Amino acid sequence: MVNPWIRQNVAMKEAHAELLTLTATRDHRLQATWLHPRSGCQEQVTLEASQEYFPSLTPMLPEVAWDEREIHDVFGYIPNGHPDLRPLLRTPRWPDNFRPLRDRPSARPAWRDAEPDNPALTVEGEGVTIMKVGPTHAGVIESGHFVFSLMGENVLHMDAHLFQNHRGVESLLEGQTVDAVGAIVTRICAADTVSHQTNWALAVEALAGYDSGAGLTLGRIVLLESERVLSHLNDLAQIPAGVGFQVAHQQALAIKEAWQRSLQRLYGHRFLFDTVRPGWVVPVDPEDLLRLVHAIRRQWTPWRRLVEGHHGFNDRMAGVGVTTLAEVIRFGGQGVVSRSAGKVFDARTLLPLYQDLRPVPVVESDGDVRARFSVRVQELEESLRLIEQAAARLRAMPRDARWCPPDAVSGQVVVYTESPHGLNVHDVAVVRGRVLRYHIRAGTYRNWPLLAHAVPGNAVADFPLINKSFELCYSCTDR
Amino acid sequence: MSNIRHSLQIRHVDAGSCNGCEQELTALTSRAYDFQQVGLDWVASPRHADALLVTGPLSDAMARPVERVWAAIPAPKWRIAFGDCAAGCGVFQSAYATHGGFPKADLVIRGCPPEPGAALQQLRDAMRWTAIDPNRQVGD
Ligand code: SF4
């Protein structure tokens, strides 16, 4: 007989539910939270693990392979039957038996005098060469370590070793007061900061039973969409750089700079740090916003014409780094990466936050670099439309009265938003105004394994291009 | 002898940043700031570098690679801590997997993230004092 933990979770997947989080607690509890994309309802499956062991879901649900490895690293619970239980966050420098989320480290551990690298999975055989890239890189990018197995120029296998940027954010959040959490959550990732801030605000408001008014909601939508414009501009600037199309790269950077200067002027920060709190959002003048969208369109439209009319550039992107819909579903892919391969899922369509603004998911089917580029181009325009609509409604809106969360808020809640990089989920437990457990599952976490599947079969020289078209956050993933 | 150097070549290493600092470092190369115009640049190899610029609170996994990059830079050389995390005053200082910042920096550029215009000015100032006093660096 199949174990009920496995059976129930597999049934969720078969019912086309999206996995929000799979995580553990200090008292040997495992909890999977699923989202039904039609109804927007959440459903939880829990398991009381027998001390140190629990049955692995990975053989049936490969999308949780990393989640289970992470649980093993930070709690020490062993997923029985996991096909690849190599360390994920853990490095050979961690002291034996150091399990940061089980032990509640008050001080830093005594790091062992060892190299931080974990063993890589490579292909062996005649003519196979191994190429290591990172963790330090030739350009200005985040740190990550990739081990390629190559045959000539062709990639046979790519082993991604991330978590070089692991700071220990979830552990740091434990024990923090409700007031102190915001400044940390804001800085999990600069590219998805508003999404992280909004998740935290939604969590506290849900736990306190506070019903945010329309003004607050619209103010947040404007920020979330401004963030998407900023992030997509950044990613759209990087893709042409990957093929040496410098004009498009520099012009997109110039539009991004103009957008950031406007954000600084309107909201006081070039990345929108510290703009959303429980019961609060940074105020903005809707007329300023409308003028801003108008101004950015004047730069954006000619740029779009430039890149879409450049046949060489479009040919260069077509057919490279393909991800199939079947792989996206199998690995629970999220965001632009999944929509470019034909998956119709955008959490904005489910969020009460977006009310009747009716965001339209942008979907393409080829799953290649070109499709990911194109989805971002279209989503950026959709975001500008949403900002305009929200700003128009804000005009007639009185400002909501300021609300402060009660000191002794308690409870557990799973909240999510659609960040520029996909479904971004926070699983938050608070006891009398202090964080008991804070789990962060960003969209990119599920997309990294997909990247590892999209690269083999391509020339290794195309890795930067494919990588930039996925544009996966390291900081959101590594935490 | 001129008391301003004509170039300052910098090797960047991310040691646990949130990517905000990196995005602003990239902005320095854009036409709005165009820092290559005044002789500043990112270099791909530490062998070509005059300075090591680190972002992030120095995650433990990056501590060794950072040391190695530093060792590979020929003297005279300088350390730059970019952003509040690297400066030792960010929000992740006490997170268990960090070392709380990039120690012994010769130049600390504050901000979360630093504003690129202000950062550019501090880097240009560094081109002056690194030329006047190559020994200003703080130990190895
Ligand atoms: S200083 Fe601020 S912007 Fe820079 S890495 Fe740290 S949190 Fe991010």
XYZ file of C-alpha atoms and ligand atoms in Angstrom:
627
model
C 0.000 0.000 0.000
C 1.310 3.413 -0.918
C 2.112 5.646 1.986
C -0.674 8.261 2.501
C 1.850 11.139 2.436
C 2.946 10.089 -1.046
C -0.549 9.220 -2.215
C -2.096 12.524 -1.163
C 0.666 14.658 -2.659
C 0.640 12.740 -5.932
C -3.151 13.167 -6.054
C -2.667 16.939 -5.754
C -0.272 16.964 -8.679
C -2.643 14.809 -10.720
C -5.412 17.305 -9.983
C -3.127 19.945 -11.599
C -2.516 21.795 -8.344
C 0.594 23.999 -8.033
C 2.972 23.200 -5.203
C 3.366 26.331 -3.099
C 5.755 25.020 -0.445
C 7.128 21.787 0.932
C 8.848 22.395 4.216
C 9.515 21.057 7.677
C 9.441 22.292 11.240
C 11.653 21.661 14.233
C 9.141 19.217 15.726
C 9.475 16.697 12.867
C 6.461 17.878 10.939
C 6.441 18.012 7.157
C 3.947 20.122 5.344
C 3.110 20.500 1.661
C 0.806 23.338 0.635
C -0.871 23.115 -2.768
C -2.817 25.702 -4.732
C -5.730 24.754 -6.974
C -5.354 27.067 -9.947
C -9.038 27.142 -10.878
C -10.550 27.933 -7.519
C -7.546 29.625 -5.910
C -8.091 27.364 -2.858
C -5.150 26.059 -0.843
C -4.898 22.539 0.519
C -2.330 21.202 2.963
C -0.915 17.715 3.367
C 1.011 17.054 6.565
C 3.141 14.282 7.946
C 4.511 13.665 11.408
C 7.901 12.239 10.523
C 9.075 9.341 12.623
C 12.020 11.105 14.256
C 14.670 11.357 11.572
C 13.042 9.753 8.533
C 10.256 10.468 6.080
C 9.274 8.822 2.784
C 10.733 10.703 -0.187
C 8.281 12.131 -2.718
C 10.987 12.710 -5.316
C 10.670 9.393 -7.209
C 7.017 10.276 -7.883
C 7.331 14.089 -7.919
C 10.772 15.100 -9.242
C 9.957 18.777 -8.666
C 10.569 18.373 -4.928
C 14.064 16.880 -5.312
C 15.703 20.106 -4.126
C 13.150 20.790 -1.374
C 13.874 17.400 0.165
C 17.632 17.835 -0.130
C 17.265 21.209 1.556
C 15.186 19.709 4.390
C 17.904 17.105 4.812
C 20.622 19.770 4.975
C 18.962 22.214 7.351
C 16.901 19.877 9.558
C 18.714 16.573 9.203
C 15.525 14.625 8.407
C 16.272 11.920 5.867
C 14.012 11.482 2.826
C 13.971 7.703 2.489
C 14.307 6.616 -1.132
C 15.573 9.949 -2.491
C 17.541 9.157 -5.664
C 20.195 11.882 -5.217
C 20.786 12.958 -1.650
C 23.945 14.979 -2.271
C 24.258 18.131 -0.158
C 22.506 21.143 -1.619
C 23.163 24.082 0.761
C 25.505 22.247 3.024
C 29.220 22.471 2.222
C 32.164 20.432 3.535
C 32.882 23.445 5.758
C 29.773 22.894 7.883
C 30.583 21.213 11.205
C 29.406 17.611 11.485
C 25.842 17.429 12.586
C 25.288 21.179 12.190
C 21.643 21.571 11.164
C 20.902 25.310 11.212
C 17.114 25.184 11.352
C 17.004 22.346 13.837
C 19.716 23.708 16.136
C 18.691 27.402 16.190
C 22.249 28.691 15.949
C 22.698 31.737 18.150
C 26.296 32.138 17.049
C 28.137 31.251 13.858
C 29.292 27.660 13.679
C 32.982 26.803 13.857
C 33.533 26.333 10.127
C 35.754 23.407 9.248
C 38.997 24.147 7.471
C 37.897 22.724 4.127
C 37.089 23.816 0.596
C 33.414 24.713 0.107
C 32.930 22.570 -3.019
C 30.637 19.564 -3.051
C 31.345 16.669 -5.422
C 30.009 17.240 -8.926
C 28.042 14.839 -11.081
C 29.901 14.441 -14.380
C 29.837 12.228 -17.447
C 32.727 9.811 -17.816
C 33.982 8.351 -21.065
C 36.418 8.722 -23.885
C 36.532 12.213 -25.347
C 34.533 13.818 -22.552
C 36.022 16.984 -21.130
C 34.988 18.664 -17.911
C 34.696 22.435 -17.782
C 34.223 24.235 -14.498
C 32.804 27.738 -14.381
C 32.652 29.839 -11.236
C 31.953 30.410 -8.443
C 33.695 33.688 -9.328
C 32.925 34.978 -12.795
C 34.572 37.152 -15.394
C 31.763 39.691 -15.378
C 29.579 41.436 -12.843
C 27.100 38.713 -11.958
C 26.036 36.717 -8.936
C 28.123 33.799 -7.773
C 27.293 30.301 -8.918
C 29.317 27.252 -9.817
C 28.624 25.147 -12.911
C 30.323 21.935 -13.959
C 29.866 21.067 -17.637
C 30.556 17.682 -19.199
C 31.375 18.361 -22.846
C 31.872 16.373 -26.005
C 33.630 18.775 -28.323
C 31.551 21.934 -28.068
C 28.360 20.187 -27.122
C 27.089 20.038 -23.586
C 26.278 16.523 -22.386
C 25.429 17.467 -18.831
C 25.410 20.548 -16.625
C 25.656 20.239 -12.870
C 24.626 23.457 -11.147
C 26.098 24.085 -7.721
C 24.319 27.033 -6.240
C 23.965 28.353 -2.701
C 27.294 30.167 -2.822
C 25.216 33.156 -1.757
C 23.533 31.318 1.083
C 23.342 33.754 4.002
C 20.956 31.944 6.317
C 17.994 34.280 5.863
C 15.324 31.887 7.154
C 17.295 31.247 10.307
C 17.943 34.995 10.748
C 14.206 35.681 10.542
C 13.374 33.306 13.374
C 12.684 35.129 16.608
C 12.432 38.567 14.938
C 9.601 40.858 15.976
C 6.937 41.799 13.441
C 8.513 45.280 13.182
C 11.972 43.959 12.368
C 11.040 41.494 9.620
C 10.340 44.018 6.845
C 13.886 45.359 6.487
C 15.240 41.821 6.077
C 12.545 40.493 3.749
C 12.986 43.569 1.515
C 16.591 42.554 0.915
C 16.162 38.856 0.103
C 16.462 39.819 -3.549
C 16.650 43.220 -5.247
C 14.885 42.008 -8.384
C 11.820 40.663 -6.551
C 11.825 42.914 -3.504
C 8.279 44.295 -3.810
C 6.941 40.782 -4.213
C 8.742 39.673 -1.041
C 7.600 42.768 0.874
C 4.009 42.292 -0.277
C 4.031 38.646 0.790
C 5.091 39.628 4.289
C 2.449 42.382 4.446
C -0.257 39.988 3.219
C 0.824 37.399 5.788
C 0.557 39.776 8.753
C -2.707 41.244 7.523
C -4.188 37.773 7.026
C -3.106 36.660 10.505
C -4.478 39.815 12.126
C -7.721 39.626 10.135
C -7.138 43.043 8.584
C -8.939 43.727 5.340
C -6.859 46.183 3.320
C -8.807 48.847 1.470
C -8.822 49.485 -2.273
C -6.314 52.338 -2.028
C -3.728 50.155 -0.334
C -4.315 47.349 -2.805
C -3.995 49.562 -5.867
C -0.867 51.174 -4.430
C 0.693 47.716 -4.136
C -0.321 46.693 -7.644
C 1.370 49.784 -9.013
C 4.554 48.850 -7.147
C 4.454 45.166 -8.131
C 4.009 46.100 -11.780
C 6.682 48.818 -11.606
C 9.004 46.139 -10.295
C 8.085 43.831 -13.168
C 8.860 46.597 -15.677
C 12.230 47.194 -14.012
C 13.157 43.525 -13.824
C 12.016 42.725 -17.364
C 13.943 45.746 -18.678
C 17.042 44.397 -16.968
C 16.555 40.901 -18.394
C 15.683 42.228 -21.850
C 18.908 44.255 -21.770
C 20.980 41.192 -20.873
C 19.742 38.858 -23.637
C 21.082 40.982 -26.555
C 24.359 41.294 -24.606
C 24.562 37.481 -24.716
C 24.859 37.609 -28.524
C 26.898 40.795 -28.826
C 23.980 43.011 -29.916
C 25.426 45.990 -28.054
C 23.092 48.671 -29.386
C 20.006 46.909 -28.058
C 21.825 46.144 -24.797
C 22.896 49.742 -24.175
C 19.577 51.243 -25.213
C 17.671 48.921 -22.895
C 20.041 49.818 -20.050
C 19.305 53.482 -20.786
C 15.538 52.876 -20.553
C 16.097 50.963 -17.334
C 18.140 53.855 -15.933
C 15.384 56.315 -16.833
C 12.843 54.058 -15.119
C 14.987 53.739 -11.988
C 15.500 57.491 -11.733
C 11.744 57.920 -11.913
C 11.210 55.294 -9.218
C 13.729 57.129 -7.054
C 11.857 60.398 -7.567
C 8.379 58.924 -6.993
C 9.051 56.327 -4.319
C 12.436 57.275 -2.908
C 14.337 54.132 -3.977
C 15.806 52.887 -7.258
C 14.765 49.291 -6.519
C 11.665 50.058 -4.392
C 13.188 48.758 -1.153
C 11.056 49.409 1.965
C 7.969 50.559 0.073
C 5.405 48.027 1.384
C 4.671 47.206 5.021
C 1.772 45.532 6.811
C -1.082 48.018 6.589
C 0.952 50.503 4.573
C 2.249 51.330 1.142
C 4.410 54.268 0.092
C 2.085 57.026 -1.194
C 2.263 58.178 -4.792
C 0.591 60.826 -6.916
C -1.390 59.059 -9.690
C -0.777 61.935 -12.112
C 2.985 61.500 -11.696
C 2.594 57.821 -12.452
C 0.598 58.399 -15.617
C 3.182 60.889 -16.845
C 5.911 58.383 -16.080
C 4.276 55.594 -18.108
C 3.750 58.000 -20.961
C 7.419 59.022 -20.914
C 8.746 55.460 -20.769
C 6.577 54.410 -23.724
C 8.289 57.023 -25.870
C 11.616 55.233 -25.321
C 10.247 51.700 -25.189
C 8.290 51.614 -28.462
C 11.281 52.396 -30.728
C 13.392 49.860 -28.823
C 10.765 47.175 -29.324
C 10.704 47.986 -33.029
C 14.506 47.763 -33.181
C 14.776 44.315 -31.606
C 11.719 42.802 -33.272
C 12.831 44.021 -36.688
C 16.341 42.617 -36.369
C 16.208 39.296 -38.180
C 19.725 38.242 -37.235
C 18.952 38.684 -33.547
C 15.671 36.775 -33.783
C 17.229 33.935 -35.759
C 19.995 33.730 -33.180
C 17.464 33.199 -30.374
C 15.198 30.740 -32.170
C 15.519 27.079 -31.276
C 18.185 27.690 -28.594
C 17.806 26.387 -25.036
C 14.458 24.687 -25.504
C 12.297 23.756 -22.518
C 9.238 21.652 -23.265
C 5.828 21.939 -21.648
C 6.178 18.367 -20.390
C 9.407 19.299 -18.557
C 7.829 22.449 -17.156
C 4.960 20.426 -15.697
C 7.243 17.671 -14.424
C 9.543 20.089 -12.600
C 6.863 22.568 -11.551
C 8.418 25.393 -13.607
C 7.208 28.917 -12.911
C 7.006 32.413 -14.323
C 8.266 33.539 -17.722
C 10.136 30.257 -18.222
C 6.952 28.187 -17.893
C 4.676 30.541 -19.823
C 7.180 30.581 -22.714
C 6.714 26.829 -23.003
C 2.915 26.983 -23.050
C 1.921 26.716 -19.392
C -1.021 29.013 -18.733
C -0.378 30.047 -15.157
C 0.110 33.504 -13.738
C -0.662 33.898 -10.032
C -1.943 37.411 -10.648
C -5.106 35.932 -12.155
C -5.854 34.299 -8.767
C -4.882 37.063 -6.388
C -7.736 39.002 -4.826
C -5.200 41.834 -4.865
C -5.743 42.356 -8.584
C -9.518 42.469 -8.217
C -11.111 43.289 -11.516
C -8.034 44.603 -13.335
C -8.008 41.263 -15.161
C -4.341 40.673 -15.913
C -3.953 38.514 -19.012
C -1.280 35.782 -18.850
C 1.113 36.026 -21.788
C 1.831 32.580 -23.215
C 4.068 31.335 -26.030
C 4.741 27.764 -27.060
C 8.282 27.329 -28.430
C 10.032 27.292 -25.060
C 13.256 28.706 -26.542
C 15.262 31.877 -25.887
C 13.140 33.758 -28.413
C 9.904 32.783 -26.660
C 11.260 33.883 -23.272
C 12.368 37.188 -24.780
C 8.988 37.694 -26.411
C 6.979 36.859 -23.279
C 8.924 39.498 -21.344
C 8.344 42.094 -24.058
C 4.591 41.477 -23.983
C 4.404 41.261 -20.196
C 6.176 44.579 -19.859
C 3.486 46.243 -21.962
C 0.776 44.492 -19.975
C 2.361 45.852 -16.791
C 2.348 49.383 -18.163
C -1.351 48.936 -18.930
C -2.031 47.696 -15.389
C -0.134 50.640 -13.893
C -2.207 53.052 -15.954
C -5.471 51.407 -14.952
C -4.547 51.280 -11.296
C -3.341 54.906 -11.347
C -6.581 56.045 -12.982
C -8.562 54.386 -10.196
C -6.275 55.750 -7.507
C -7.147 59.276 -8.594
C -10.619 59.004 -7.133
C -9.515 57.125 -4.041
C -9.187 58.588 -0.540
C -6.075 57.350 1.286
C -6.725 54.449 3.622
C -6.327 55.126 7.305
C -2.988 53.911 8.662
C -3.189 50.507 10.317
C -0.591 48.974 12.620
C -0.520 45.246 13.264
C -1.337 44.213 16.844
C 1.687 43.270 18.969
C 0.571 39.755 19.739
C -0.341 38.486 16.283
C -0.116 34.672 16.015
C -0.752 31.905 13.493
C 0.528 30.229 10.354
C -0.242 31.260 6.783
C 1.006 30.611 3.245
C 0.945 33.693 0.995
C 2.103 34.290 -2.557
C 2.468 36.853 -5.323
C 3.635 36.637 -8.925
C 7.109 38.170 -8.884
C 8.959 39.036 -12.110
C 10.557 35.580 -11.757
C 7.385 33.613 -11.090
C 5.309 32.345 -8.221
C 6.899 33.660 -5.025
C 5.673 32.005 -1.826
C 6.230 32.711 1.860
C 5.196 30.191 4.499
C 5.073 32.154 7.746
C 4.451 31.089 11.335
C 4.286 33.789 14.024
C 3.715 33.354 17.758
C 2.731 36.384 19.844
C 4.399 38.838 17.477
C 7.606 36.866 16.931
C 8.559 34.723 13.948
C 8.659 31.026 14.726
C 9.454 29.797 11.212
C 9.792 31.654 7.905
C 10.137 29.696 4.692
C 10.737 31.415 1.354
C 10.155 29.613 -1.908
C 10.811 31.867 -4.921
C 9.857 30.975 -8.493
C 13.458 30.587 -9.597
C 14.018 27.676 -7.222
C 11.871 25.442 -9.436
C 13.375 26.812 -12.642
C 17.030 25.984 -11.944
C 16.553 22.243 -12.580
C 14.781 23.166 -15.833
C 17.817 25.180 -16.915
C 19.970 22.117 -16.322
C 17.685 20.265 -18.761
C 17.584 23.037 -21.370
C 21.367 23.366 -21.744
C 22.493 19.831 -22.811
C 22.409 19.425 -26.577
C 23.401 23.046 -27.094
C 26.885 24.401 -27.778
C 28.594 25.444 -24.555
C 29.137 28.906 -26.051
C 25.351 29.372 -25.938
C 25.176 28.832 -22.188
C 25.416 32.559 -21.355
C 22.568 33.292 -23.770
C 20.353 30.507 -22.407
C 21.220 31.463 -18.853
C 20.357 35.109 -19.451
C 17.048 34.160 -21.049
C 16.109 32.207 -17.912
C 17.581 35.009 -15.771
C 17.263 33.069 -12.552
C 17.929 34.802 -9.267
C 20.651 33.350 -7.132
C 19.839 35.395 -4.049
C 16.159 34.317 -3.968
C 17.204 30.697 -4.324
C 20.234 30.697 -2.038
C 18.736 32.901 0.678
C 54.785 62.160 -11.720
C 51.097 62.699 -12.076
C 49.148 62.333 -8.888
C 46.205 60.796 -10.648
C 46.303 57.331 -12.118
C 44.904 56.920 -15.583
C 43.128 53.702 -14.900
C 41.844 51.613 -12.046
C 40.972 48.075 -13.084
C 38.621 46.272 -10.764
C 37.759 42.628 -10.214
C 34.268 42.136 -8.784
C 33.222 39.198 -6.623
C 29.733 38.680 -5.230
C 29.811 37.176 -1.760
C 26.162 36.892 -0.833
C 24.603 40.044 -2.211
C 20.924 40.480 -3.041
C 21.912 41.469 -6.588
C 20.984 45.117 -5.995
C 24.646 46.049 -5.723
C 25.463 44.079 -8.906
C 22.759 45.840 -10.861
C 24.174 49.210 -9.837
C 27.692 48.079 -10.755
C 26.343 47.170 -14.189
C 24.696 50.590 -14.399
C 28.177 52.128 -14.088
C 29.015 50.607 -17.484
C 25.894 52.046 -19.108
C 26.016 55.289 -21.045
C 24.435 57.187 -18.146
C 27.637 56.807 -16.085
C 30.105 55.360 -18.606
C 32.847 54.736 -16.091
C 35.219 53.367 -18.716
C 35.501 56.906 -19.993
C 37.523 57.903 -16.933
C 39.684 54.781 -16.829
C 37.640 52.567 -14.546
C 36.671 49.087 -15.681
C 35.696 45.591 -14.612
C 38.319 43.040 -15.566
C 37.806 39.340 -16.100
C 41.043 38.200 -14.484
C 42.488 39.135 -11.097
C 45.898 39.249 -12.839
C 44.746 42.383 -14.642
C 43.226 44.003 -11.583
C 44.358 46.825 -9.303
C 41.529 46.337 -6.858
C 39.112 43.729 -5.576
C 35.531 44.897 -5.091
C 33.290 42.680 -2.973
C 29.529 42.874 -2.520
C 27.460 41.035 0.095
C 28.076 40.113 3.758
C 30.768 37.542 2.794
C 28.889 34.279 2.675
C 30.947 31.433 4.055
C 30.872 29.552 0.741
C 32.505 32.561 -0.961
C 35.075 33.367 1.724
C 37.765 31.079 0.264
C 37.188 32.080 -3.393
C 37.435 35.755 -2.326
C 40.752 35.069 -0.580
C 42.002 33.324 -3.672
C 41.074 36.149 -5.996
C 42.806 38.589 -3.639
C 45.958 36.495 -3.624
C 45.988 36.442 -7.429
C 45.968 40.235 -7.768
C 49.478 41.692 -8.107
C 50.521 44.393 -5.606
C 49.992 47.260 -5.101
C 46.343 46.428 -4.687
C 43.314 47.678 -2.797
C 40.171 46.271 -1.268
C 36.801 47.872 -1.911
C 33.690 47.005 0.108
C 30.659 47.950 -1.977
C 27.294 48.360 -0.263
C 26.167 48.192 3.345
C 26.359 44.371 3.455
C 30.042 44.321 2.505
C 30.653 47.396 4.678
C 29.552 45.427 7.731
C 26.396 47.407 8.462
C 23.731 45.647 6.430
C 20.760 43.616 7.625
C 22.454 40.227 7.175
C 25.418 40.865 9.463
C 24.380 38.291 11.998
C 23.077 35.589 9.643
C 24.878 32.356 10.471
C 26.310 31.628 7.009
C 28.011 35.014 6.671
C 31.174 36.558 8.056
C 29.459 39.897 8.587
C 31.144 41.846 5.783
C 34.347 42.222 3.772
C 37.079 43.048 6.283
C 40.066 45.364 5.983
C 38.636 47.422 3.133
C 40.679 50.390 1.923
C 37.575 51.970 0.421
C 34.068 51.540 1.779
C 31.211 52.608 -0.453
C 28.073 52.821 1.660
C 24.462 52.527 0.548
C 21.884 49.836 0.086
C 22.662 49.739 -2.729
C 25.049 52.682 -3.233
C 23.708 55.236 -5.662
C 25.770 54.839 -8.872
C 26.548 58.546 -9.289
C 27.936 58.761 -5.762
C 29.789 55.462 -6.175
C 31.395 56.720 -9.361
C 32.646 59.808 -7.516
C 34.191 57.692 -4.753
C 35.909 55.450 -7.278
C 37.301 58.494 -9.074
C 38.592 59.838 -5.768
C 40.241 56.466 -5.229
C 42.081 56.894 -8.513
C 43.649 59.970 -6.946
C 44.690 58.581 -3.569
C 45.822 55.208 -4.857
C 48.205 57.120 -7.132
C 49.525 59.373 -4.362
C 49.869 56.700 -1.733
C 50.162 53.181 -3.042
C 50.948 52.025 0.481
C 47.623 53.129 1.878
C 46.428 49.566 1.570
C 45.779 47.811 4.830
C 47.908 44.682 5.250
C 47.503 41.414 3.432
S 23.997 46.416 0.468
Fe 21.795 46.359 0.099
S 21.674 46.274 -2.149
Fe 23.765 45.669 -1.616
S 23.718 43.457 -1.423
Fe 23.333 44.270 0.625
S 21.110 44.340 0.785
Fe 21.586 44.165 -1.381
